[in-house]
Coordinates of N, CA and C in Angstrom, one line a residue:
M1 N 158.6 126.5 138.0 CA 157.7 127.6 137.8 C 158.5 128.8 137.2
D2 N 157.8 129.6 136.3 CA 158.4 130.8 135.7 C 158.6 131.8 136.8
R3 N 159.8 132.6 136.7 CA 160.0 133.7 137.6 C 160.0 135.0 136.7
I4 N 159.2 136.0 137.1 CA 159.1 137.2 136.3 C 159.7 138.3 137.1
L5 N 160.7 139.0 136.7 CA 161.4 140.0 137.4 C 161.1 141.4 136.7
D6 N 160.3 142.3 137.4 CA 159.9 143.5 136.8 C 161.0 144.6 137.1
D7 N 161.5 145.2 136.0 CA 162.4 146.3 136.1 C 161.7 147.6 135.6
T8 N 161.1 148.4 136.5 CA 160.4 149.5 136.1 C 161.3 150.7 135.6
L9 N 162.6 150.6 135.9 CA 163.5 151.7 135.4 C 163.8 151.5 133.9
T10 N 163.9 150.3 133.5 CA 164.3 150.0 132.1 C 163.1 149.7 131.2
G11 N 161.9 149.4 131.9 CA 160.7 149.1 131.1 C 160.8 147.7 130.5
T12 N 161.6 146.8 131.1 CA 161.7 145.4 130.6 C 161.3 144.5 131.7
V13 N 161.2 143.2 131.3 CA 160.8 142.1 132.2 C 161.8 141.0 131.9
T14 N 162.3 140.4 133.0 CA 163.1 139.2 132.8 C 162.3 138.0 133.1
V15 N 162.3 137.0 132.2 CA 161.5 135.8 132.4 C 162.5 134.6 132.5
C16 N 162.4 133.9 133.6 CA 163.3 132.8 133.8 C 162.5 131.5 134.0
S17 N 162.7 130.5 133.1 CA 162.0 129.3 133.2 C 162.7 128.3 132.4
G18 N 162.1 127.0 132.3 CA 162.7 126.0 131.5 C 162.6 126.3 130.0
R19 N 161.6 127.2 129.6 CA 161.4 127.5 128.2 C 162.1 128.8 127.8
W20 N 162.0 129.8 128.8 CA 162.5 131.2 128.4 C 163.5 131.6 129.5
A21 N 164.5 132.4 129.0 CA 165.4 133.0 129.9 C 166.0 134.2 129.3
G22 N 165.7 135.4 129.8 CA 166.2 136.6 129.1 C 165.3 137.8 129.4
W23 N 165.5 138.9 128.7 CA 164.7 140.1 128.9 C 163.8 140.2 127.8
V24 N 162.6 140.8 128.0 CA 161.6 141.0 127.0 C 160.9 142.3 127.3
P25 N 160.7 143.2 126.3 CA 160.0 144.4 126.5 C 158.6 144.2 127.1
L26 N 158.2 145.1 128.0 CA 157.0 144.9 128.7 C 155.8 144.7 127.8
P27 N 155.6 145.5 126.7 CA 154.5 145.3 125.8 C 154.4 144.0 125.2
A28 N 155.5 143.3 125.1 CA 155.5 141.9 124.5 C 155.2 140.9 125.5
L29 N 155.4 141.2 126.8 CA 155.3 140.1 127.8 C 153.9 139.5 127.8
M30 N 152.9 140.3 127.8 CA 151.5 139.8 127.9 C 151.2 138.9 126.7
L31 N 151.8 139.2 125.5 CA 151.6 138.3 124.4 C 152.3 137.0 124.5
M32 N 153.5 137.1 125.1 CA 154.3 135.9 125.3 C 153.6 135.0 126.3
L33 N 153.0 135.5 127.3 CA 152.4 134.7 128.3 C 151.1 134.0 127.8
T34 N 150.6 134.4 126.7 CA 149.5 133.7 126.1 C 149.9 132.5 125.3
L35 N 151.2 132.3 125.0 CA 151.6 131.2 124.2 C 151.4 129.9 124.9
P36 N 150.6 129.0 124.3 CA 150.4 127.7 125.0 C 151.6 126.8 125.0
T37 N 151.7 126.0 126.0 CA 152.8 125.0 126.1 C 152.7 124.0 125.0
L38 N 151.6 123.8 124.4 CA 151.4 122.8 123.4 C 152.0 123.2 122.1
A39 N 152.2 124.5 121.9 CA 152.7 125.0 120.6 C 154.2 124.7 120.4
A40 N 154.5 123.4 120.3 CA 155.9 123.0 120.4 C 156.8 123.6 119.3
A41 N 156.2 123.8 118.1 CA 157.1 124.3 117.0 C 157.6 125.7 117.3
A42 N 156.9 126.4 118.2 CA 157.3 127.8 118.4 C 158.0 128.0 119.8
N43 N 158.0 127.0 120.6 CA 158.6 127.1 121.9 C 159.8 126.2 122.0
T44 N 161.0 126.8 122.1 CA 162.2 126.1 122.2 C 162.8 126.3 123.6
D45 N 163.6 125.3 124.0 CA 164.4 125.5 125.3 C 165.3 126.7 125.2
E46 N 165.3 127.5 126.2 CA 166.2 128.6 126.3 C 165.9 129.7 125.2
D47 N 164.6 129.7 124.7 CA 164.3 130.6 123.6 C 163.6 131.8 124.1
V48 N 163.9 132.9 123.6 CA 163.2 134.2 123.9 C 162.8 134.9 122.7
F49 N 161.5 135.3 122.6 CA 161.2 136.1 121.4 C 160.1 137.1 121.7
D50 N 160.2 138.2 121.0 CA 159.4 139.4 121.2 C 158.4 139.4 120.0
L51 N 157.1 139.2 120.3 CA 156.2 139.1 119.2 C 156.1 140.4 118.4
Q52 N 156.5 141.5 118.9 CA 156.5 142.7 118.1 C 157.8 142.9 117.3
N53 N 158.7 142.0 117.4 CA 160.0 142.1 116.7 C 160.6 140.7 116.5
L54 N 159.8 139.9 115.8 CA 160.3 138.5 115.5 C 161.4 138.5 114.5
S55 N 162.4 137.6 114.7 CA 163.5 137.5 113.8 C 163.1 136.6 112.6
V56 N 162.2 135.7 112.8 CA 161.7 134.8 111.7 C 160.2 135.0 111.6
R57 N 159.8 135.8 110.6 CA 158.4 136.1 110.4 C 157.8 135.0 109.4
I58 N 156.4 135.0 109.4 CA 155.8 134.1 108.5 C 155.9 134.6 107.0
S59 N 155.7 135.9 106.9 CA 155.9 136.6 105.6 C 156.3 138.0 106.0
E60 N 156.7 138.8 105.1 CA 157.2 140.2 105.4 C 156.2 141.0 106.2
D61 N 154.9 140.8 105.8 CA 153.9 141.6 106.5 C 153.0 140.8 107.4
L62 N 153.5 139.6 107.8 CA 152.7 138.7 108.7 C 153.6 138.1 109.7
P63 N 153.8 138.6 110.9 CA 154.7 138.0 111.9 C 154.1 136.7 112.5
Y64 N 152.8 136.8 112.8 CA 152.2 135.6 113.5 C 150.7 135.9 113.4
I65 N 149.9 134.8 113.8 CA 148.4 135.0 113.9 C 148.0 134.4 115.2
E66 N 146.8 134.8 115.7 CA 146.2 134.2 116.9 C 145.1 133.3 116.4
M67 N 145.1 132.0 116.8 CA 144.1 131.0 116.3 C 143.4 130.3 117.4
P68 N 142.1 130.3 117.4 CA 141.4 129.5 118.4 C 141.6 128.0 118.2
H69 N 141.8 127.3 119.3 CA 142.0 125.9 119.2 C 141.4 125.3 120.5
G70 N 140.2 124.6 120.3 CA 139.5 124.1 121.5 C 139.1 125.3 122.4
D71 N 139.5 125.3 123.6 CA 139.1 126.3 124.6 C 140.2 127.4 124.8
E72 N 141.3 127.3 124.0 CA 142.3 128.3 124.1 C 142.7 129.0 122.8
T73 N 143.5 130.0 122.9 CA 144.0 130.7 121.8 C 145.5 130.4 121.6
V74 N 145.8 130.0 120.4 CA 147.2 129.6 120.1 C 147.8 130.7 119.2
T75 N 149.1 131.1 119.6 CA 149.8 132.0 118.8 C 150.6 131.2 117.7
V76 N 150.3 131.4 116.5 CA 150.9 130.6 115.4 C 152.0 131.4 114.8
L77 N 153.2 130.9 114.9 CA 154.4 131.6 114.3 C 155.4 130.6 113.9
R78 N 156.5 131.0 113.4 CA 157.6 130.1 113.0 C 158.6 129.9 114.1
Y79 N 159.3 128.8 114.0 CA 160.4 128.6 115.0 C 161.4 129.7 114.9
Q80 N 161.8 130.3 116.0 CA 162.6 131.4 116.0 C 164.1 131.1 116.0
D81 N 164.5 129.9 116.1 CA 165.9 129.5 116.0 C 166.3 129.1 114.6
P82 N 167.1 129.9 113.9 CA 167.4 129.6 112.5 C 168.2 128.3 112.3
S83 N 168.7 127.8 113.4 CA 169.4 126.5 113.2 C 168.5 125.3 113.4
H84 N 167.2 125.5 113.6 CA 166.3 124.4 113.9 C 166.2 123.5 112.7
R85 N 166.1 122.2 112.9 CA 166.0 121.2 111.8 C 164.7 120.4 112.0
I86 N 164.2 119.8 110.9 CA 163.0 119.0 111.0 C 163.3 117.8 111.8
V87 N 162.3 117.5 112.7 CA 162.4 116.3 113.6 C 161.6 115.2 113.0
P88 N 161.9 113.9 113.4 CA 161.1 112.8 113.0 C 159.7 112.9 113.4
P89 N 158.7 112.3 112.7 CA 158.9 111.5 111.5 C 159.0 112.2 110.2
Y90 N 158.9 113.6 110.2 CA 158.8 114.3 109.0 C 160.2 114.6 108.3
D91 N 161.2 114.1 108.9 CA 162.6 114.2 108.3 C 162.8 113.2 107.2
K92 N 161.9 112.2 107.1 CA 162.1 111.1 106.1 C 161.7 111.7 104.7
T93 N 162.5 111.2 103.7 CA 162.2 111.6 102.3 C 161.5 110.5 101.5
S94 N 161.6 109.3 101.9 CA 161.1 108.2 101.1 C 160.3 107.2 102.0
R95 N 159.2 106.8 101.4 CA 158.3 105.8 102.0 C 157.9 104.8 100.9
P96 N 157.5 103.6 101.2 CA 157.2 102.6 100.1 C 156.0 103.1 99.3
C97 N 156.2 103.0 98.0 CA 155.1 103.4 97.0 C 154.9 102.2 96.1
P98 N 153.6 101.7 96.0 CA 152.5 102.1 96.8 C 152.7 101.6 98.3
P99 N 151.9 102.2 99.2 CA 150.8 103.2 99.0 C 151.2 104.6 99.1
Y100 N 152.4 104.9 99.5 CA 152.8 106.3 99.8 C 153.4 106.9 98.6
C101 N 152.6 107.1 97.5 CA 153.1 107.7 96.3 C 152.9 109.2 96.2
V102 N 153.7 109.9 95.4 CA 153.6 111.3 95.3 C 152.3 111.7 94.6
Q103 N 151.5 112.6 95.2 CA 150.2 113.0 94.7 C 150.4 114.1 93.6
P104 N 149.5 114.2 92.7 CA 149.6 115.2 91.7 C 149.3 116.6 92.3
M105 N 149.7 117.6 91.6 CA 149.5 119.0 92.2 C 148.0 119.3 92.2
Q106 N 147.2 118.9 91.3 CA 145.8 119.1 91.3 C 145.1 117.8 91.5
I107 N 144.4 117.7 92.6 CA 143.8 116.4 92.9 C 142.5 116.1 92.1
A108 N 141.8 117.1 91.7 CA 140.6 117.0 90.9 C 140.2 118.3 90.3
P109 N 139.6 118.4 89.2 CA 139.2 119.6 88.5 C 138.3 120.5 89.5
G110 N 138.7 121.7 89.6 CA 137.9 122.7 90.4 C 138.3 122.7 91.9
V111 N 139.1 121.8 92.3 CA 139.6 121.8 93.7 C 140.9 122.5 93.8
E112 N 140.9 123.6 94.6 CA 142.1 124.4 94.6 C 143.2 123.8 95.5
T113 N 144.4 123.7 95.1 CA 145.5 123.3 95.9 C 146.2 124.6 96.5
I114 N 146.4 124.6 97.8 CA 146.8 125.8 98.5 C 148.2 125.5 99.2
G115 N 148.8 126.6 99.5 CA 150.1 126.5 100.3 C 149.9 127.1 101.7
E116 N 151.0 127.4 102.4 CA 150.9 127.8 103.8 C 150.2 129.1 104.0
L117 N 150.5 130.1 103.2 CA 149.9 131.4 103.3 C 148.4 131.4 103.1
E118 N 148.0 130.5 102.2 CA 146.5 130.4 102.0 C 145.9 129.7 103.1
M119 N 146.6 128.7 103.7 CA 146.1 128.0 104.8 C 145.9 128.9 106.0
L120 N 146.9 129.8 106.2 CA 146.9 130.8 107.3 C 145.7 131.8 107.0
G121 N 145.5 132.1 105.8 CA 144.3 132.9 105.4 C 143.0 132.3 105.9
Y122 N 142.8 131.0 105.7 CA 141.6 130.4 106.1 C 141.6 130.3 107.7
M123 N 142.7 130.1 108.3 CA 142.8 130.1 109.7 C 142.4 131.5 110.3
R124 N 142.8 132.5 109.6 CA 142.4 133.9 110.1 C 140.9 134.1 109.9
R125 N 140.3 133.6 108.9 CA 138.9 133.7 108.7 C 138.2 133.0 109.9
I126 N 138.6 131.8 110.3 CA 138.0 131.2 111.4 C 138.2 132.0 112.7
A127 N 139.4 132.5 112.9 CA 139.7 133.3 114.0 C 138.8 134.6 114.1
D128 N 138.5 135.1 112.9 CA 137.6 136.3 112.9 C 136.1 135.9 113.0
G129 N 135.8 134.6 113.2 CA 134.5 134.2 113.5 C 133.7 133.7 112.3
D130 N 134.3 133.4 111.2 CA 133.6 133.0 110.0 C 133.2 131.5 110.2
P131 N 131.9 131.2 110.2 CA 131.5 129.9 110.5 C 131.4 129.0 109.2
A132 N 131.8 129.6 108.1 CA 131.6 128.9 106.8 C 132.9 128.2 106.4
V133 N 133.9 128.2 107.2 CA 135.2 127.5 106.9 C 135.5 126.5 108.0
L134 N 136.0 125.3 107.5 CA 136.3 124.2 108.4 C 137.7 123.6 107.9
I135 N 138.7 123.6 108.8 CA 139.9 123.0 108.5 C 139.9 121.5 109.0
I136 N 140.2 120.6 108.2 CA 140.1 119.2 108.5 C 141.4 118.4 108.4
D137 N 141.8 117.8 109.5 CA 143.0 116.9 109.5 C 142.4 115.5 109.2
S138 N 142.8 115.0 108.1 CA 142.2 113.7 107.6 C 143.0 112.5 108.1
R139 N 143.9 112.7 109.0 CA 144.8 111.6 109.4 C 144.1 110.8 110.5
T140 N 144.7 109.6 110.7 CA 144.2 108.7 111.8 C 144.7 109.3 113.1
E141 N 144.0 108.9 114.2 CA 144.2 109.5 115.5 C 145.7 109.3 116.0
D142 N 146.3 108.2 115.6 CA 147.7 108.1 116.1 C 148.6 109.1 115.5
W143 N 148.4 109.5 114.2 CA 149.2 110.5 113.6 C 148.9 111.9 114.2
V144 N 147.6 112.2 114.4 CA 147.2 113.5 114.9 C 147.7 113.7 116.3
A145 N 147.9 112.6 117.1 CA 148.4 112.8 118.5 C 149.8 113.3 118.5
R146 N 150.5 113.2 117.4 CA 151.9 113.7 117.3 C 151.9 115.2 117.1
G147 N 150.8 115.8 116.8 CA 150.7 117.3 116.5 C 149.9 117.6 115.3
T148 N 149.2 118.7 115.3 CA 148.3 119.1 114.2 C 148.4 120.6 114.0
I149 N 147.7 121.1 113.0 CA 147.7 122.5 112.8 C 146.6 123.1 113.7
P150 N 146.9 124.2 114.4 CA 146.0 124.8 115.3 C 144.6 125.2 114.6
G151 N 143.6 124.8 115.3 CA 142.2 125.1 114.8 C 141.6 124.0 113.9
A152 N 142.4 123.0 113.6 CA 141.9 121.9 112.7 C 141.1 120.9 113.6
V153 N 140.1 120.3 112.9 CA 139.3 119.3 113.6 C 139.7 118.0 112.9
N154 N 139.8 116.9 113.7 CA 140.2 115.6 113.1 C 139.0 114.8 112.6
I155 N 138.9 114.6 111.3 CA 137.9 113.7 110.7 C 138.7 112.7 109.9
P156 N 139.1 111.6 110.5 CA 139.9 110.6 109.8 C 139.3 110.2 108.5
Y157 N 140.1 109.9 107.5 CA 139.6 109.6 106.2 C 138.6 108.5 106.1
Q158 N 138.7 107.6 107.1 CA 137.7 106.4 107.0 C 136.3 106.9 107.2
R159 N 136.1 108.0 107.9 CA 134.7 108.5 108.2 C 134.0 109.0 107.0
L160 N 134.7 109.3 105.9 CA 134.1 109.7 104.7 C 134.3 108.7 103.5
D161 N 135.0 107.7 103.8 CA 135.2 106.7 102.8 C 134.2 105.6 102.8
P162 N 133.4 105.4 101.7 CA 132.3 104.4 101.7 C 132.9 103.0 102.0
A163 N 134.2 102.8 101.8 CA 134.7 101.4 102.0 C 134.8 101.1 103.5
Y164 N 134.7 102.2 104.4 CA 134.8 102.0 105.8 C 133.5 102.5 106.6
A165 N 132.9 103.6 106.1 CA 131.8 104.2 106.8 C 130.5 103.8 106.2
S166 N 129.4 103.8 107.0 CA 128.1 103.5 106.5 C 127.5 104.7 105.9
P167 N 126.6 104.6 104.9 CA 125.9 105.7 104.3 C 125.3 106.7 105.3
Q168 N 124.7 106.1 106.4 CA 124.1 106.9 107.4 C 125.1 107.8 108.2
A169 N 126.3 107.2 108.5 CA 127.3 107.9 109.2 C 127.9 109.1 108.3
I170 N 128.0 108.8 107.0 CA 128.5 109.8 106.1 C 127.5 110.9 106.0
A171 N 126.2 110.5 105.9 CA 125.1 111.5 105.8 C 125.1 112.4 107.0
E172 N 125.3 111.9 108.2 CA 125.3 112.7 109.4 C 126.5 113.7 109.4
L173 N 127.6 113.3 108.9 CA 128.7 114.2 108.7 C 128.4 115.4 107.8
L174 N 127.8 115.0 106.6 CA 127.4 116.0 105.6 C 126.5 117.1 106.2
Q175 N 125.5 116.6 107.0 CA 124.5 117.5 107.5 C 125.0 118.3 108.8
L176 N 125.5 117.5 109.7 CA 125.8 118.1 111.0 C 127.2 118.9 111.0
E177 N 128.1 118.5 110.2 CA 129.4 119.2 110.2 C 129.7 120.1 109.0
F178 N 129.1 119.7 107.9 CA 129.4 120.4 106.7 C 128.3 121.4 106.2
G179 N 127.1 121.2 106.7 CA 126.1 122.1 106.3 C 125.2 121.7 105.1
A180 N 125.3 120.5 104.7 CA 124.5 120.0 103.6 C 123.1 119.8 104.1
A181 N 122.1 119.8 103.1 CA 120.7 119.5 103.4 C 120.2 118.4 102.6
S182 N 119.3 117.6 103.1 CA 118.8 116.5 102.4 C 117.3 116.5 102.3
A183 N 116.7 116.3 101.2 CA 115.2 116.3 101.0 C 114.9 115.3 99.9
D184 N 113.9 114.4 100.2 CA 113.4 113.5 99.2 C 114.6 112.7 98.6
G185 N 115.6 112.4 99.4 CA 116.7 111.5 98.9 C 117.7 112.3 98.1
L186 N 117.6 113.6 98.0 CA 118.5 114.4 97.2 C 119.3 115.3 98.1
W187 N 120.6 115.6 97.8 CA 121.4 116.5 98.6 C 121.4 117.9 98.0
N188 N 121.3 118.8 98.9 CA 121.4 120.2 98.5 C 122.7 120.8 99.2
F189 N 123.6 121.2 98.3 CA 124.9 121.7 98.8 C 125.1 123.2 98.8
D190 N 124.0 123.9 98.6 CA 124.0 125.4 98.4 C 124.7 126.1 99.6
G191 N 124.4 125.6 100.8 CA 124.9 126.3 102.0 C 126.0 125.6 102.7
V192 N 126.8 124.8 102.0 CA 127.8 124.0 102.7 C 129.1 124.9 103.0
K193 N 129.9 124.4 103.9 CA 131.1 125.1 104.3 C 132.2 124.9 103.3
T194 N 133.2 125.8 103.3 CA 134.4 125.5 102.6 C 135.3 124.7 103.5
L195 N 135.7 123.5 102.9 CA 136.5 122.5 103.7 C 137.9 122.6 103.2
V196 N 138.8 122.7 104.2 CA 140.3 122.8 103.9 C 140.9 121.5 104.4
F197 N 141.3 120.6 103.5 CA 141.8 119.3 103.9 C 143.4 119.3 103.9
F198 N 143.9 118.5 104.9 CA 145.4 118.2 104.8 C 145.6 116.9 105.5
C199 N 146.8 116.3 105.2 CA 147.2 115.1 105.9 C 148.7 115.2 106.1
N200 N 149.5 114.2 105.8 CA 150.9 114.2 106.2 C 151.8 114.8 105.2
G201 N 151.4 114.9 103.9 CA 152.3 115.5 103.0 C 151.9 115.1 101.6
A202 N 152.8 115.5 100.6 CA 152.6 115.2 99.2 C 152.5 113.7 98.9
W203 N 153.0 112.9 99.8 CA 153.0 111.5 99.6 C 151.8 110.8 100.3
C204 N 150.9 111.5 100.9 CA 149.9 111.0 101.8 C 148.5 111.0 101.0
G205 N 147.8 109.9 101.0 CA 146.6 109.8 100.3 C 145.3 110.0 101.1
Q206 N 145.5 110.3 102.4 CA 144.3 110.4 103.3 C 143.3 111.6 102.9
S207 N 143.9 112.8 102.8 CA 143.0 113.9 102.4 C 142.5 113.8 101.0
P208 N 143.3 113.3 100.0 CA 142.8 113.1 98.7 C 141.6 112.1 98.7
T209 N 141.7 111.1 99.6 CA 140.6 110.1 99.7 C 139.3 110.8 100.1
N210 N 139.4 111.7 101.1 CA 138.2 112.5 101.6 C 137.7 113.3 100.5
I211 N 138.5 114.1 99.8 CA 138.1 115.0 98.8 C 137.4 114.2 97.6
K212 N 138.0 113.1 97.2 CA 137.3 112.3 96.1 C 136.0 111.8 96.5
A213 N 135.9 111.3 97.8 CA 134.6 110.8 98.3 C 133.6 111.9 98.3
L214 N 133.9 113.1 98.7 CA 132.9 114.2 98.7 C 132.5 114.6 97.3
L215 N 133.5 114.6 96.4 CA 133.1 114.9 95.0 C 132.2 113.9 94.4
G216 N 132.4 112.7 94.8 CA 131.5 111.6 94.3 C 130.1 111.7 94.9
L217 N 129.9 112.4 96.0 CA 128.6 112.6 96.6 C 127.9 113.9 96.0
G218 N 128.7 114.7 95.2 CA 128.1 115.9 94.7 C 128.6 117.2 95.4
Y219 N 129.5 117.1 96.3 CA 129.9 118.3 97.0 C 130.6 119.2 96.0
P220 N 130.3 120.5 96.0 CA 130.9 121.4 95.0 C 132.4 121.5 95.1
A221 N 133.1 121.3 94.0 CA 134.5 121.3 94.0 C 135.1 122.7 94.5
H222 N 134.5 123.8 94.2 CA 135.0 125.1 94.6 C 135.0 125.3 96.1
R223 N 134.2 124.4 96.8 CA 134.2 124.5 98.3 C 135.2 123.6 98.9
L224 N 136.0 122.9 98.2 CA 137.0 122.0 98.7 C 138.4 122.6 98.4
K225 N 139.2 122.6 99.4 CA 140.6 123.1 99.3 C 141.5 122.0 99.8
W226 N 142.7 121.9 99.2 CA 143.7 120.9 99.6 C 145.0 121.5 99.8
Y227 N 145.5 121.4 101.1 CA 146.8 121.8 101.5 C 147.7 120.6 101.2
R228 N 148.3 120.5 100.0 CA 149.0 119.3 99.5 C 150.3 119.1 100.4
G229 N 150.9 120.1 100.8 CA 152.2 119.9 101.6 C 152.0 119.3 102.9
G230 N 150.8 119.5 103.5 CA 150.4 118.8 104.8 C 151.4 119.1 105.9
M231 N 151.5 118.1 106.8 CA 152.3 118.3 108.0 C 153.8 118.3 107.7
Q232 N 154.2 117.6 106.7 CA 155.6 117.6 106.4 C 156.1 119.0 106.0
A233 N 155.3 119.7 105.1 CA 155.6 121.1 104.7 C 155.5 122.1 105.9
W234 N 154.4 121.9 106.7 CA 154.2 122.8 107.8 C 155.3 122.7 108.8
E235 N 155.8 121.5 109.1 CA 156.9 121.3 110.0 C 158.2 121.9 109.4
S236 N 158.4 121.7 108.1 CA 159.6 122.2 107.4 C 159.8 123.7 107.5
L237 N 158.7 124.4 107.7 CA 158.7 125.9 107.9 C 158.7 126.3 109.3
G238 N 158.7 125.3 110.2 CA 158.8 125.6 111.6 C 157.6 126.3 112.2
L239 N 156.4 126.0 111.6 CA 155.2 126.6 112.0 C 154.6 125.9 113.2
T240 N 153.9 126.6 114.0 CA 153.3 126.1 115.3 C 152.4 124.8 115.1
T241 N 152.7 123.8 115.9 CA 151.8 122.7 116.0 C 151.2 122.5 117.4
V242 N 150.1 121.8 117.5 CA 149.5 121.6 118.8 C 149.0 120.2 118.9
Q243 N 148.7 119.8 120.1 CA 148.0 118.6 120.3 C 146.5 118.8 120.0
P244 N 145.8 117.7 119.5 CA 144.4 117.9 119.2 C 143.6 118.4 120.3
A245 N 142.6 119.2 120.0 CA 141.7 119.8 121.1 C 140.8 118.7 121.6
D246 N 140.4 118.8 122.8 CA 139.5 117.8 123.4 C 138.1 117.9 122.8

């Protein structure tokens, strides 16, 4: 169990546990205590960090963000240990091609390819209550169980692929999850959400499969975003990962 020692003379708090050991300014303590144990990329053994004075920021003007994930709020930040290295399975550089071939930078005309800061921008929109954005982890459940991006929902690529899913199941996803409307056998995509897809990395074809399937159904390209770097790039920057929400 964590031990918190309050020193009212110095205005600091000492936190002693398996994860933290050291002193932290009082204003930062409350923020630290909100950090979930599932945010493995940001919690290291014997690590101490002050959210008001991080040594490794996301960008010069963005130290961290708060992101809803299931029933909790996750503090998304970068690993604070500069000596940290990528851990398996994302330390691998090569996989058999096919099927794990390098994807192009633009997956389809009109579909924007985004990086980490843009992904964080969409995460902040969700955190601010924007219902028109959905971040989708396209990977299979076994991969997602290893960790995902906070706030993402898991829609495995098979659920949108006509080779695996029935037309009725795909139609339900379009209507119930993405905001499409159907009338007289025709789809209306005027009110659909912006979908931000990712999978394992530039060598992964799962999110491209989802995007191409939606384009084939008429989903507007400008409402589809692709984080090409996926989990391998996310992990390479030491950004927070979580277990999938219940």
